[in-house]
Every structure is written in C-alpha cells, then in structure tokens.
Coordinates of C-alpha atoms in Angstrom, one line a residue:
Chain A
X1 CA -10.4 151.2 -71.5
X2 CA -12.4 153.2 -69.4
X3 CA -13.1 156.9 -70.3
X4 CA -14.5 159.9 -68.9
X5 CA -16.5 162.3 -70.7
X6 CA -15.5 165.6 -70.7
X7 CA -17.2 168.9 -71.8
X8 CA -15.5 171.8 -73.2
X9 CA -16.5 174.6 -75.0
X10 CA -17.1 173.7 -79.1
X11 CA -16.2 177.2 -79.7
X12 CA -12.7 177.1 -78.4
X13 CA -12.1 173.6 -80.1
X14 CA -13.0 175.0 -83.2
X15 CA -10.4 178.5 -82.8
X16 CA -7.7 175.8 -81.7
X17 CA -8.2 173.7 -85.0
X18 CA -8.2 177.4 -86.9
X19 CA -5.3 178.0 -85.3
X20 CA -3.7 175.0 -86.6
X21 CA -4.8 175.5 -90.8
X22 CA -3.7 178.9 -90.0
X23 CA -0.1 177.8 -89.2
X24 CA -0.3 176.1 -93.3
X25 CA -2.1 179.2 -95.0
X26 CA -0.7 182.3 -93.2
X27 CA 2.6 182.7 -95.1
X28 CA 2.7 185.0 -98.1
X29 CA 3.5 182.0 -100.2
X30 CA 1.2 180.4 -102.8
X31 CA -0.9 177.6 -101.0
X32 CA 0.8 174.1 -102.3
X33 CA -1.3 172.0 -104.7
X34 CA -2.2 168.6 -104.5
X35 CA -0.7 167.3 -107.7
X36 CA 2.8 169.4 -106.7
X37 CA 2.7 166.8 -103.4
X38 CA 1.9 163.7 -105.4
X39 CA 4.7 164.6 -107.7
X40 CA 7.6 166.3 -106.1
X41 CA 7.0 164.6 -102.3
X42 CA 6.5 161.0 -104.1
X43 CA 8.3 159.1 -100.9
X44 CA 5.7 161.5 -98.2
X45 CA 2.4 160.2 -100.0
X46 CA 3.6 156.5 -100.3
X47 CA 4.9 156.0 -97.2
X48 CA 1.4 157.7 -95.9
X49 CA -0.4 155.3 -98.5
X50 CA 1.8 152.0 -97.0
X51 CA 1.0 153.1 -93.7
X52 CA -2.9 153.8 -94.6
X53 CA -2.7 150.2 -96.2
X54 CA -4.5 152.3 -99.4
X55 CA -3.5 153.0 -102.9
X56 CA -4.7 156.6 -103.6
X57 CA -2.0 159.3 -104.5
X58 CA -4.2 161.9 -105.1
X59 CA -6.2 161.5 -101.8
X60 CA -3.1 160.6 -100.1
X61 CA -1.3 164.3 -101.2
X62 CA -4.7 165.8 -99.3
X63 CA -4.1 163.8 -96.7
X64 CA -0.4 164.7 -96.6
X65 CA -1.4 168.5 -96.9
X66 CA -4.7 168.1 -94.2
X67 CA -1.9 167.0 -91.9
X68 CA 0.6 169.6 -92.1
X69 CA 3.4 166.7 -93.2
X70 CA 2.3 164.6 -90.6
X71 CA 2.4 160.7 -92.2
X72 CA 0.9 159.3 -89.7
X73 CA -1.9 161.3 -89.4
X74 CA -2.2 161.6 -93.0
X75 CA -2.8 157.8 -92.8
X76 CA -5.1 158.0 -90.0
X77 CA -7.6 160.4 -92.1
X78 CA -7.0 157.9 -95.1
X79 CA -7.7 154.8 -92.8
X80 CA -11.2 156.8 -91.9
X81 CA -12.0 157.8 -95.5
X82 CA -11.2 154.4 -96.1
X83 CA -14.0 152.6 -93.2
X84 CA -17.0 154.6 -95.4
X85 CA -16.6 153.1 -98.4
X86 CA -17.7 149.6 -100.0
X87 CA -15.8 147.2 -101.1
X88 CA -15.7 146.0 -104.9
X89 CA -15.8 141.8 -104.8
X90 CA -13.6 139.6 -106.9
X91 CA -10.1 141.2 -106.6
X92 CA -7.4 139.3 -109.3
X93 CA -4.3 137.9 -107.5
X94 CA -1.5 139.6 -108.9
X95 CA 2.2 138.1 -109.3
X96 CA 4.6 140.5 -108.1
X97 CA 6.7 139.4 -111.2
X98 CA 4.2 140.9 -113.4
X99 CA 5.3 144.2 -111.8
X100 CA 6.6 147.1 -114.5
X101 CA 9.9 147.2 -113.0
X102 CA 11.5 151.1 -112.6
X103 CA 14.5 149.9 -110.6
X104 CA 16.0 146.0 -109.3
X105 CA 19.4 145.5 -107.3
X106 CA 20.8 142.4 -106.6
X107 CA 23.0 142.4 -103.3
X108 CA 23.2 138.7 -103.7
X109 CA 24.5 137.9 -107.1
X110 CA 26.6 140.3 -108.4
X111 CA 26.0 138.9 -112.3
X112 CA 22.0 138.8 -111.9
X113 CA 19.7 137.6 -115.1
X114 CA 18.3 141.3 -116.2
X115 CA 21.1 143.4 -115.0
X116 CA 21.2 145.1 -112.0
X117 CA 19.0 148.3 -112.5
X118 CA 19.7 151.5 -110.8
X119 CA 16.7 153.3 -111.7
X120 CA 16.1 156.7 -109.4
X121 CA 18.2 156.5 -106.4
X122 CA 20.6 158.6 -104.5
X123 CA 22.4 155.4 -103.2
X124 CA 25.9 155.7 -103.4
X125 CA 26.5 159.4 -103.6
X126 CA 26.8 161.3 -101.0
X127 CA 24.4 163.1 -98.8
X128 CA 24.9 167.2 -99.1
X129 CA 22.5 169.9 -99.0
X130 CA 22.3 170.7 -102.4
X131 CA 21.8 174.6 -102.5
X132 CA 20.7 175.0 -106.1
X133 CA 17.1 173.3 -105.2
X134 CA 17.1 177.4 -103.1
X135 CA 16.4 178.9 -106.5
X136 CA 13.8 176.5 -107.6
X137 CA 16.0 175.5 -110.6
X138 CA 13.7 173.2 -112.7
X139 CA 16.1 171.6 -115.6
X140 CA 15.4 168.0 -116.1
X141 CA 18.9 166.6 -115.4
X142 CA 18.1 163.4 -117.6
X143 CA 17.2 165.8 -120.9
X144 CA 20.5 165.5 -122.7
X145 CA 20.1 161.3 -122.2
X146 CA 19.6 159.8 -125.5
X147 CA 19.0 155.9 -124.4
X148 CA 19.2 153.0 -126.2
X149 CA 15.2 152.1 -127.3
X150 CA 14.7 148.8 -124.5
X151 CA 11.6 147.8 -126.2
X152 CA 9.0 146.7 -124.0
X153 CA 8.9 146.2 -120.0
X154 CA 11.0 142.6 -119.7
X155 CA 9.8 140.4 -117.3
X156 CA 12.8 140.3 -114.7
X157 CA 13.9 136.4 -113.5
X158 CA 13.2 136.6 -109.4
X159 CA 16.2 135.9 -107.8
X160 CA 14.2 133.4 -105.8
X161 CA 13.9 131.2 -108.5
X162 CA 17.6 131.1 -109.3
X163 CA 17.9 129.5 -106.1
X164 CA 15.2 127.3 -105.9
X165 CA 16.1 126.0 -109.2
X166 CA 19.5 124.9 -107.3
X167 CA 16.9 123.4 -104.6
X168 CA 18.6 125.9 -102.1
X169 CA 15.5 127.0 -101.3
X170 CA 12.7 124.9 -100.5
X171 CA 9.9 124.1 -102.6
X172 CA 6.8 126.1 -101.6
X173 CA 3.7 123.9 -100.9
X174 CA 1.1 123.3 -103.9
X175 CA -0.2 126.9 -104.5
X176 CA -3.9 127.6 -102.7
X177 CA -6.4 130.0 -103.9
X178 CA -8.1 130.2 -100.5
X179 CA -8.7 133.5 -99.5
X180 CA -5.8 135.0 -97.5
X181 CA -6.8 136.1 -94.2
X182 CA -8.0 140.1 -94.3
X183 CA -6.9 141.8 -90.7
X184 CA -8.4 144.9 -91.3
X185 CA -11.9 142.4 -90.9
X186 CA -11.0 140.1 -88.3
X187 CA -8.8 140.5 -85.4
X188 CA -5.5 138.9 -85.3
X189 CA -4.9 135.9 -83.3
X190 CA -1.9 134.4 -82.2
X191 CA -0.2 132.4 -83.5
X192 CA -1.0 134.3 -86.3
X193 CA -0.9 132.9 -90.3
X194 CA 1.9 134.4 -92.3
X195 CA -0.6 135.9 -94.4
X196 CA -1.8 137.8 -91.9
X197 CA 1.6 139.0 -90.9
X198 CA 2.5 139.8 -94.1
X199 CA -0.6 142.3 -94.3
X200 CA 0.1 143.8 -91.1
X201 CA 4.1 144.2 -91.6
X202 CA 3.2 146.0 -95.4
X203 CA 0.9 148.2 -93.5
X204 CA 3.1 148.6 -90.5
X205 CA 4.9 152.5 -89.5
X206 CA 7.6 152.9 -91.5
X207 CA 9.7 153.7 -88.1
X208 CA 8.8 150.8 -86.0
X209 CA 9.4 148.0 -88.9
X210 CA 12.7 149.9 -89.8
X211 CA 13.4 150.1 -86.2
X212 CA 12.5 146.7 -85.1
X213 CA 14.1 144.7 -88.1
X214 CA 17.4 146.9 -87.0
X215 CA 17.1 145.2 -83.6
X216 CA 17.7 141.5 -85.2
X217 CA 20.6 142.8 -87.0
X218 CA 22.0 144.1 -83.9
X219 CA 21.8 141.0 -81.7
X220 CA 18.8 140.7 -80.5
X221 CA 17.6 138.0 -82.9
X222 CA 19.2 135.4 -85.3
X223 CA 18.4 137.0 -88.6
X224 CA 21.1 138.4 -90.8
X225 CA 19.6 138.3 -93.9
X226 CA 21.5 138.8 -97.4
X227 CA 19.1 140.7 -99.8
X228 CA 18.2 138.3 -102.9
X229 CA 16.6 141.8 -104.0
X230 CA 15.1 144.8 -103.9
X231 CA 12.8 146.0 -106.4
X232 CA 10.8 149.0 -107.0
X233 CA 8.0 149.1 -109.9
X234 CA 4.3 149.3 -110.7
X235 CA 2.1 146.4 -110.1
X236 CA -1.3 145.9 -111.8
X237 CA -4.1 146.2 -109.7
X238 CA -7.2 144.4 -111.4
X239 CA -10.9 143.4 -110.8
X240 CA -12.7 140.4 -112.7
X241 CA -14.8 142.7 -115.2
X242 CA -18.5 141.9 -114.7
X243 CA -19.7 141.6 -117.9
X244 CA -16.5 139.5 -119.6
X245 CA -15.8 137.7 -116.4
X246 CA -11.8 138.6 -117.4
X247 CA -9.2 140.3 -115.4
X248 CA -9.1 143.9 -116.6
X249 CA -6.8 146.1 -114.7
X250 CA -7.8 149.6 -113.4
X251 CA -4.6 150.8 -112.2
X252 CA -0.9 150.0 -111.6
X253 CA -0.2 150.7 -107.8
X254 CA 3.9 151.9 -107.0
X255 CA 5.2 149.2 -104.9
X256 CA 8.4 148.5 -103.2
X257 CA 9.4 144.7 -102.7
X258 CA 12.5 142.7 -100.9
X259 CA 13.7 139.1 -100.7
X260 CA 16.2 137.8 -98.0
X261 CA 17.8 134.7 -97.6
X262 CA 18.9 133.3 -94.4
X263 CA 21.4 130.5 -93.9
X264 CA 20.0 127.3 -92.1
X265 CA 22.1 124.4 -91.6
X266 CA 19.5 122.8 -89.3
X267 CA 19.6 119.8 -91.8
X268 CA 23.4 119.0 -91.9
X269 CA 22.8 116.6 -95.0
X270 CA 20.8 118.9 -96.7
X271 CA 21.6 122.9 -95.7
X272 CA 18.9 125.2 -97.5
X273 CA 18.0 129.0 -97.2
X274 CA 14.9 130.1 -95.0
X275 CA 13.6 133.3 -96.7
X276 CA 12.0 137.0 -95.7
X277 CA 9.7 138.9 -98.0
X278 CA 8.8 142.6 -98.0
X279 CA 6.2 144.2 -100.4
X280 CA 4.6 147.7 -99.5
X281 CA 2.5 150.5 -101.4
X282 CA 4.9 153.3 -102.2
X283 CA 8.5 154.1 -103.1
X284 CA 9.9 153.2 -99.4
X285 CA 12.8 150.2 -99.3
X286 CA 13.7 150.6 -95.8
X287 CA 10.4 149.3 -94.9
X288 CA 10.6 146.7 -97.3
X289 CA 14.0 145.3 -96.3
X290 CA 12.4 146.4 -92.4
X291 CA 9.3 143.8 -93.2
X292 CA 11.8 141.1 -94.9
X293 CA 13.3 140.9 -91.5
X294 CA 10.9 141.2 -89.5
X295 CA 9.1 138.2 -91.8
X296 CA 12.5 136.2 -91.7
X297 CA 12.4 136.6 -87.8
X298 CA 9.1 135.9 -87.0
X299 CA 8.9 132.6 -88.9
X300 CA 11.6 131.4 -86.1
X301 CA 8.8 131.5 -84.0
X302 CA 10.6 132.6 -81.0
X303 CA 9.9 134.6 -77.7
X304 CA 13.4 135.4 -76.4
X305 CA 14.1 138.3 -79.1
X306 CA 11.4 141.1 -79.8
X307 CA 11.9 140.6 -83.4
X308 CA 11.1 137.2 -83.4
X309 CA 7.8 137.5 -81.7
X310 CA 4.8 137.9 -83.5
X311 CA 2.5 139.2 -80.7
X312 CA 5.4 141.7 -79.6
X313 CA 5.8 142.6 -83.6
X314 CA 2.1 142.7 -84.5
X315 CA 1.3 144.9 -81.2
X316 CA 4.1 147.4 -81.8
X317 CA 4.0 148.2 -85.3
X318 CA 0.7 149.5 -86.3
X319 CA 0.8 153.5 -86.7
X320 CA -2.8 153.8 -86.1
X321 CA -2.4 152.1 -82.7
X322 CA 1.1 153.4 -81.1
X323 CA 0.0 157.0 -82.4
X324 CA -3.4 156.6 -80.8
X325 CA -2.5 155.2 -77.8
X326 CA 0.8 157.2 -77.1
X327 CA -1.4 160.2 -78.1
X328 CA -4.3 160.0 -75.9
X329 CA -2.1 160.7 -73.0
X330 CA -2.6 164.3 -73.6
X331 CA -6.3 163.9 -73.2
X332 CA -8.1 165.2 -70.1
X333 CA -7.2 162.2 -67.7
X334 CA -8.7 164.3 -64.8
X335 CA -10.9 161.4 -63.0
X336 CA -8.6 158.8 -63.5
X337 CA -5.5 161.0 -61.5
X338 CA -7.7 162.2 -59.0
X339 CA -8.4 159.2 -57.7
X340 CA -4.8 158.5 -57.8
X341 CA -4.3 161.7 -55.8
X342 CA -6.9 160.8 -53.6
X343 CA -5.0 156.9 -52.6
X344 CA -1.7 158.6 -52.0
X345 CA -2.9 161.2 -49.9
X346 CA -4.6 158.6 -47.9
X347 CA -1.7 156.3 -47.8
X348 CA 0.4 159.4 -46.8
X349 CA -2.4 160.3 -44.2
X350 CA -2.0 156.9 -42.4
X351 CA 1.5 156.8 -42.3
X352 CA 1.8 160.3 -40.6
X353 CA 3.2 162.1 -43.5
X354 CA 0.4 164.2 -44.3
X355 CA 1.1 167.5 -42.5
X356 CA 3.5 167.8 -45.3
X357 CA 7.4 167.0 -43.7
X358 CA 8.5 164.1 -43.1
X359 CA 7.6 162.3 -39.8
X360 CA 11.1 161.6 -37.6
X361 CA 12.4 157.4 -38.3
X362 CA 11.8 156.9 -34.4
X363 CA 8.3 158.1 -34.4
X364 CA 7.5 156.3 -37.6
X365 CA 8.5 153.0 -36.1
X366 CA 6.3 153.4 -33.3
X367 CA 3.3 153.2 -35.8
X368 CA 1.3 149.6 -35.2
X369 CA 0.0 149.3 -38.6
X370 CA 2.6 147.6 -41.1
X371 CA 3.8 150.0 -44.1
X372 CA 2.1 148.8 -47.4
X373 CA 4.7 148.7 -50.1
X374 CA 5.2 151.4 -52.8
X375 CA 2.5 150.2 -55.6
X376 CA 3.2 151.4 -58.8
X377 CA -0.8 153.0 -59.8
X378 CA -2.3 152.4 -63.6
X379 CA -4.4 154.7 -65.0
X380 CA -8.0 152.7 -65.3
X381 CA -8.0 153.3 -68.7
X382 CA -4.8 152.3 -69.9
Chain B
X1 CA -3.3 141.7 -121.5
X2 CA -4.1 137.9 -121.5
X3 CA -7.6 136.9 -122.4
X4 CA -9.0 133.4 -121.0
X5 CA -12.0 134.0 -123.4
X6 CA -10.5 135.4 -126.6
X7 CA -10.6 133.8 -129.5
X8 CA -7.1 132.5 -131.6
X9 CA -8.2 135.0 -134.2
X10 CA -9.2 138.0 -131.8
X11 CA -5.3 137.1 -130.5
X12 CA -3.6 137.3 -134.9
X13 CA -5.4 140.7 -134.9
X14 CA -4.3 142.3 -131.9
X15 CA -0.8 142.7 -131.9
X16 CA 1.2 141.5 -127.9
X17 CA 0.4 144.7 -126.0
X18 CA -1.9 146.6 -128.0
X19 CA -5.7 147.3 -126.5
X20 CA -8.3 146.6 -129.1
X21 CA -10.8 149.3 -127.7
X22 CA -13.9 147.1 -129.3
X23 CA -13.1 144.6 -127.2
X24 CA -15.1 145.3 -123.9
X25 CA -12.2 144.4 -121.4
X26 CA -9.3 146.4 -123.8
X27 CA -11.9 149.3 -123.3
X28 CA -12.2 148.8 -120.0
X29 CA -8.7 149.3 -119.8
X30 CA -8.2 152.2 -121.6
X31 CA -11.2 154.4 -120.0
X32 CA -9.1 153.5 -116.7
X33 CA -6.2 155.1 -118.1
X34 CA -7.6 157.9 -119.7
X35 CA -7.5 161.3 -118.2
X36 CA -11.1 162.8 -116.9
X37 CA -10.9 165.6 -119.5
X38 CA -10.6 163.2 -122.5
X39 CA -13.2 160.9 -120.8
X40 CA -15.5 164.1 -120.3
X41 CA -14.8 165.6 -124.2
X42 CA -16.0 162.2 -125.5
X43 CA -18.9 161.8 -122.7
X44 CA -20.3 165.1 -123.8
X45 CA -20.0 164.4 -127.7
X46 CA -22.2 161.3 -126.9
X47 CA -24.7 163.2 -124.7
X48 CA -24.7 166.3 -127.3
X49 CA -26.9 163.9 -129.5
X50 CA -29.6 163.4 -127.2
X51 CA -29.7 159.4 -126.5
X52 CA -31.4 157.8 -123.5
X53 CA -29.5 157.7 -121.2
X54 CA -30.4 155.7 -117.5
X55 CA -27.3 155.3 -114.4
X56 CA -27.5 151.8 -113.5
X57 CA -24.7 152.3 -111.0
X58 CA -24.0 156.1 -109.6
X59 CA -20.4 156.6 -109.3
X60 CA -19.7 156.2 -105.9
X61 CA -15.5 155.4 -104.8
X62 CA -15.4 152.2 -103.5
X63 CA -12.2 149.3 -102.6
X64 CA -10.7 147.1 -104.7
X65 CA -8.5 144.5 -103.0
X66 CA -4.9 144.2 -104.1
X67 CA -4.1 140.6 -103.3
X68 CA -0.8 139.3 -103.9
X69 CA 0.6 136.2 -104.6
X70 CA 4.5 136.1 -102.9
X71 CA 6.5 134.2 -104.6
X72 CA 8.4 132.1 -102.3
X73 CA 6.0 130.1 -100.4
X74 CA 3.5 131.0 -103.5
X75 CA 0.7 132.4 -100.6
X76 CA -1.4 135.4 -101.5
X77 CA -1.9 138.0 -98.7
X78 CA -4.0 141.4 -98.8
X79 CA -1.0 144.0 -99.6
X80 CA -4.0 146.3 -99.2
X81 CA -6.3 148.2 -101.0
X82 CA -6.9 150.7 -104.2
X83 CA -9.4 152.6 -104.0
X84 CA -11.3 153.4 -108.0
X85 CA -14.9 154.6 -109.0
X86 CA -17.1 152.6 -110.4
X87 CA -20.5 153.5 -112.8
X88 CA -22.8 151.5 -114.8
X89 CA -25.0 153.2 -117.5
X90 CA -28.0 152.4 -120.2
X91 CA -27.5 154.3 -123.5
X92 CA -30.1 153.9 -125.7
X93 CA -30.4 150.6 -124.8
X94 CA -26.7 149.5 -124.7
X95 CA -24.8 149.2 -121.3
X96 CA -21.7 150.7 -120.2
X97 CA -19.4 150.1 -117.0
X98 CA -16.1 151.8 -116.4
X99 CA -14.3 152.3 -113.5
X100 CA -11.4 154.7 -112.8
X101 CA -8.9 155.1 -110.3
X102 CA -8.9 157.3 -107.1
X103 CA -12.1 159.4 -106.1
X104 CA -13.4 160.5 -109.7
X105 CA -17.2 160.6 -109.9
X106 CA -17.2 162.8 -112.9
X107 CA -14.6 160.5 -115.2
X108 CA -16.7 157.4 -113.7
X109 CA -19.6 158.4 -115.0
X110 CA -18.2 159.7 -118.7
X111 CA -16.1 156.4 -119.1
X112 CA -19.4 154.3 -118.5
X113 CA -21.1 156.3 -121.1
X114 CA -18.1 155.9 -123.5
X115 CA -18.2 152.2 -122.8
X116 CA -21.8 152.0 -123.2
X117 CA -21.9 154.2 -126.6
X118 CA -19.6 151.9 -128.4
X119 CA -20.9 148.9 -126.8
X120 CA -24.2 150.4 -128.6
X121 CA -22.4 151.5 -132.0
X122 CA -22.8 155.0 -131.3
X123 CA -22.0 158.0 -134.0
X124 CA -19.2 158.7 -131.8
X125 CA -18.3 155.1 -131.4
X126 CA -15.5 155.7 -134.2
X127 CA -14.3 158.8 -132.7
X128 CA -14.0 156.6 -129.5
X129 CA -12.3 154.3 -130.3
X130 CA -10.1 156.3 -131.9
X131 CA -9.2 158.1 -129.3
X132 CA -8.5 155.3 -126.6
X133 CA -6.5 153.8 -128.8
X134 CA -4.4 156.8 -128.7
X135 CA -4.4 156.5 -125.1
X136 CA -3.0 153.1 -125.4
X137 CA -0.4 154.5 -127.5
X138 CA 0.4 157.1 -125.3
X139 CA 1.0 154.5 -122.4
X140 CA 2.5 152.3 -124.2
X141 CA 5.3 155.0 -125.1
X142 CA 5.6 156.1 -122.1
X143 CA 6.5 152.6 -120.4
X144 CA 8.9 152.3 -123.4
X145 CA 10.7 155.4 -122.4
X146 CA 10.4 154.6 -118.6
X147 CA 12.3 151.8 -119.5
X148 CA 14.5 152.8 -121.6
X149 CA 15.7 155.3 -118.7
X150 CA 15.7 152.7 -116.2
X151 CA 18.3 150.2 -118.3
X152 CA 20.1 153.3 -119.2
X153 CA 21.0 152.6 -115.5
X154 CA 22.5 149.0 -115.8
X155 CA 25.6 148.5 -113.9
X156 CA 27.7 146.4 -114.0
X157 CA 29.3 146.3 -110.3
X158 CA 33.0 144.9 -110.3
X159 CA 34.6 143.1 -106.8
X160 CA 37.9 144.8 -105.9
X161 CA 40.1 141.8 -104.9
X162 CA 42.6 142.2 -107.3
X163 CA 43.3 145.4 -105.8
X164 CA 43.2 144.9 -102.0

C-alpha cells in the first residue's frame, strides 16, 4: 500500500480526541468502574478478549471503556498492549476436558452421560425488555435456591468419544507434541494447517464467523452440522514452574467450546462422521458454533462456496484487518483521487466533453481517435 | 493438581484437591489465586522484620501461551494467550517466584516474597501458609457451589411424539 503523508495541526487532533472522552465523562452520572464492566457486561469483555486473542478481563473492561463499547476497537488497543510485552516459554497443553464446566448442552443425544446442564442462559425464554433492570433492582434471583451439595467439579464424558467409541468417528492420528503453528508469528500460508485455522477462526470477529458459518447453512456450502455440544466453563491456563519443572496453573481462562458432526457417506461400506470444532476465550457460543462451521467447511477443501475456502475465510474474518482496512477509507486519500481527477479530466478532454455538456452523437463520431473503454480506477494504495 | 514428581507419600497426605502450600507448586498455585491485598498483608508482615531482600526478576506482565489440545483429531493449536506477572526474589538467602494473573506488579512482587519466605522458613512462614490454605478453601467452596448451581440446572428434555 502506498501512502501519503499528510500534516495537520496536533492541536486540533488532540481537541477531536477530547471531544470524543468528553462524549463518556460529560453526563452527570457516576463514571463506570472497571470491575462493574468485567462483571455486569461479562459477554462485551470476552467477546473483545476472543477477538484480541488475550485472556485479561480486567485490561479487557479498560479496553471496553477506552473504546466507548466499541469491541473491536477494544481488541485492537488489547492486540497493541499485547505486541509490548514478552512472552513467558514453556506453556502446558491443556485438554479442554479438564475444563470446570458452568454449563454443557447436548443437541445430539438427548440422554447425554453428565446430564444436560443449563447453566446461565436465556435460551428458551423469550426476548422482552425487561423494565425492572430501569430501577437498578439488585436481588439475586437464585437466593432462595437451596441445591443439592454436587461435590466436586465432574469430569463431563465428550460427546466425541461416545461416538468414536462406536468408530462413527474416525480415529485421530497418534497424538504429536510438535509445536502447533503460532499465526500471530508467522504469516499464514495457503493451504493452511488446521492448527493454524483453528487459531485464526478462535480469534476471528465475532460477526464475520457468525456470519460466514450462516452462509454454509444457507446453501452456499455442504455443511449442516448437528451440534455434539456446546460447552461453556473455565479452563486451566498453566506454565511449567521453573524451579519444580511441574505444571502449576496461574489462572483458569472462561472459554466457550462446540463440536459438530457432519454426515459423510463417501465410504458406502463404511459411513463415518467428519467433525467441526469451536473453542474461543469468553462467554460467546455463536462464535463457537460460527468457528465449528466454518472448521467443518474448510476441511472440504473447496473453492466453489466462501465458507469452504480457507484463503476467502482466513482473509475475511480477522477484526483487526476488515476494521483497519474498511476504516482507513476515511483517511485523507487526497493524492491518490487527484490523480484520479486528473485521468478523467484528460480522458474527458480528448473526447470533447470537457467544456462541461455533452458533445452532440454526430460530432462525436467524427472524432479519429478510438474511444478507450470505461476503466474502473483503484486507489494506489488499496 | 497432579504431580509427576511427588512422592506416593506427599500424595496419602494431601487429600484429591487440596493445595499443600509447603509444597512449592501448591503455593505457586495459591499465590495465583490469592487476592493482591492478602498477598500485600502477608508481603508486608515479612518485610516488617527487616530480611534481605534482592528482586531477581522485576515484575513485569508478560504472555503465557494457552495451547490446547482438541479433542477430535487430538492436535493442539494456540487458542491464544493469558497475559500474568511474573517476579523472582532472594529473601535472606531463600528464593521466591510467583506469578499472578493480569497486569499486577504489586501482587507479583508480594507473592514472590511469600513464596520465598516460606521457601526460607520465615517467622511468618506459619501465618502463610495458613492463610493460603484458606485461599484454597475458599476456591475450593466456591467451585462446589458453582457447581452445585449449574446441576441445579439439569434437564431432562423429553421428545413430543406421543403428542403430535
């Protein structure tokens, strides 16, 4: 891309960015605290954290608050807090079955190992403005609950390995402990490894995943998944302790995760399920089921449907990039259209057209010179 | 917690689940989930008694990798990143590392010299330990009642066909 520096006053920047923090801080209401954000706007600051592809809640609500609500840009000033720092070697490979699970449904099987676990949700009730939130009511609705003592966190049985136990799925290769590929260090190349599109779909926009995965369900790909499950819970996130040389765990990060099975009857003797799997940072399941989909489709390796191909998915999906590039159409692009300007009035100039009306058909056709046809122009830096 | 380097009898006499706060990894543990004024009280008890105390490590926030394995094709992909604070410190001799989630310079540095002062058998060693394993009981609780809410969501969905 090609861009031309511009000068502008620093002074006026600067009012037009005061301007902005005035719009948050001018009302006569108290200004809102960061732990208020990381506790009563849970879904904002982890779908800004997925997006960010970083686990910090607390950083997350200042981000969230920076950015006026803005997730996107909220993950953009994470993603830039995020390029100063170090990283800490020897991360622990977690199993997502390890996760404390807070809530598990089963759209598959109805009669799933571990019951099927509501946990907070507003599925299956009906969306209405609920009017008593106006007065700031603040009962806890689940005090008069006196629930059975569960004991400890269980370890919930993966749907996954229901069915692979049935060999309706097929076996995974022998497990490798080579390091996954990290996109946020090298650049993705196409085709790309799955564990490279897995990164990339967790740390996707919520929209676009959401938005693409919707396309393959309405025809423009093959994948129809049927949701083995979707689980929301806290997974341990763990460094090798230097002095013991054991995992130790520093945190448990909120994660959302989904597994899809797709029917395949390629082998007629032997009809198995191809699979989709979601996981992303945050409390945010239609990104999760969005990634399955996308993940499902992609491994089809197609080019016909956008959903199925990984170039089209990977290009499309990253927040940072659409916002950035969709964005910097409101910069000063003064150079660039001027000599746009400059072509067409030429062209226009040649062809008799530049005294403003339009020359007469007759006297047009008495020009020698052929007509060039209409060429669409692109900006030199786009 | 599983320990590759425990012994059997370090495993008999900590009960499944519990954090045994002498044990360097259990501690480790525990300073990460203590809060930054708890870490600070016991920080400041240690530092009220005058040891020698050297940072080995400032506390500076820095990335730790969350790796996943998925569990169909059993591959592990970056899921992303976490980002914690990390500190080593000297205390009279003894060291201490902690680290703590988020951008917390402050609890970095207390947890290290918790760590380090009952690595070192500190006065306020007990009092430490003590005190984290309250932390661990607190957690512990809590994840029983988070639990206990979630199953008290268990449903038990029913098909319809019988009357369609």
């Amino acid at each position: 891309m090609g861009y031309v520096a511009v000068t502008a006053g620093e002074e006026i920047i600067e009012r037009a960015e005061d301007l902005f923090e005035k719009q948050r801080t001018s009302g006569e209401d108290e200004d809102i605290g960061i732990d208020q954000l990381d506790s009563q706007l849970g879904r904002v600051i982890g779908q800004a954290m997925s997006e960010a592809g970083l686990y910090a809640p607390r950083l997350a609500a200042l981000a969230v608050k920076q950015a006026q609500g803005d997730t996107v840009e909220a993950a953009f000033l994470l993603r830039a807090y995020r390029s100063t720092l170090e990283r800490f070697d020897d991360p622990v490979t977690a199993d997502p079955g390890e996760m404390i699970t807070t809530r598990r449904v089963s759209p598959a099987f109805k009669d799933v190992p571990g019951d099927q676990l509501l946990g907070p949700t507003k599925d299956y009730t009906q969306r209405l403005l609920d009017f008593d939130l106006l007065s700031g009511d603040p009962d806890d609705p689940t005090a008069d609950w006196d629930p059975d003592d569960a004991g400890e966190p269980e370890r919930l049985t993966n749907v996954m390995d229901l069915l692979r136990a049935e060999n309706l799925v097929p076996d995974p290769d022998p497990p490798t402990d080579d390091d996954p590929t990290d996109t946020t260090r090298e650049s993705v190349t196409h085709p790309p490894d799955r564990d490279a599109v897995l990164q990339e779909l967790a740390r996707g926009e919520t929209g676009a995943v959401t938005a693409l995965g919707y396309s393959a369900l309405r025809g423009y790909g093959q994948v129809h998944p049927t949701l083995a499950e979707v689980r929301v819970g806290d997974l341990p996130v763990r460094i090798t302790h230097p002095y013991t040389d054991e995992p130790a765990t520093v945190c448990h990060a909120t994660v959302t995760e989904s597994e899809a099975v797709v029917p395949v009857f390629e082998k007629r003797d032997d009809p198995q399920f191809a699979f989709g799997y979601g996981l992303t940072f945050g409390r945010n399941e239609r990104k999760a089921v969005g990634m399955t989909i996308l993940d499902a489709s992609i491994q089809l390796d197609g080019s016909d449907e956008p959903a199925e191909d990984a170039e089209f998915v990977l290009d499309t999906i990253d927040g940072m990039e659409s916002f950035g590039f969709i964005e910097h159409l409101k910069l000063p692009h003064y150079v660039t259209f001027q000599s746009i300007l400059d072509r067409i009035r030429a062209i226009r100039e040649r062809n008799g057209l530049s005294s403003g009306g339009r020359v007469a058909r007759a006297e047009r056709d008495d020009v020698d010179s052929p007509r060039e046809p209409p060429v669409a122009e692109v900006s030199d830096d786009d | 917690m599983e320990s590759t380097q425990r012994t059997v009898m370090e495993a008999l006499l900590v009960p499944s689940g519990m954090e045994d706060p002498t044990d360097r990894t259990d501690r480790f543990e525990l300073i990460a989930a203590a809060g930054p004024a708890e870490l600070a009280d016991l920080a400041n008890a240690v530092l009220e008694t005058g040891p020698k105390l050297s940072i080995r490590q400032e506390p500076r926030p820095q990335l730790l990798l969350s790796q996943v394995r998925e569990p169909v094709e059993r591959r592990p992909f970056n899921l992303g990143e976490a980002v914690a604070t990390p500190a080593e410190v000297t205390l009279d001799g003894a060291r201490g590392f902690a680290m703590v989630p988020g951008k917390a310079e402050r609890a970095a540095l207390s947890g290290a010299i918790v760590d380090a002062a009952v690595a070192g058998d500190h006065p306020v060693a007990d009092e430490a330990t003590e005190r984290l394993s309250a932390v661990g009981e607190r957690d512990r609780e809590q994840r029983r009642q988070e639990w206990a809410r979630t199953r008290h969501t268990a449903v038990d969905f029913r098909t319809m066909e019988d009357q369609q």
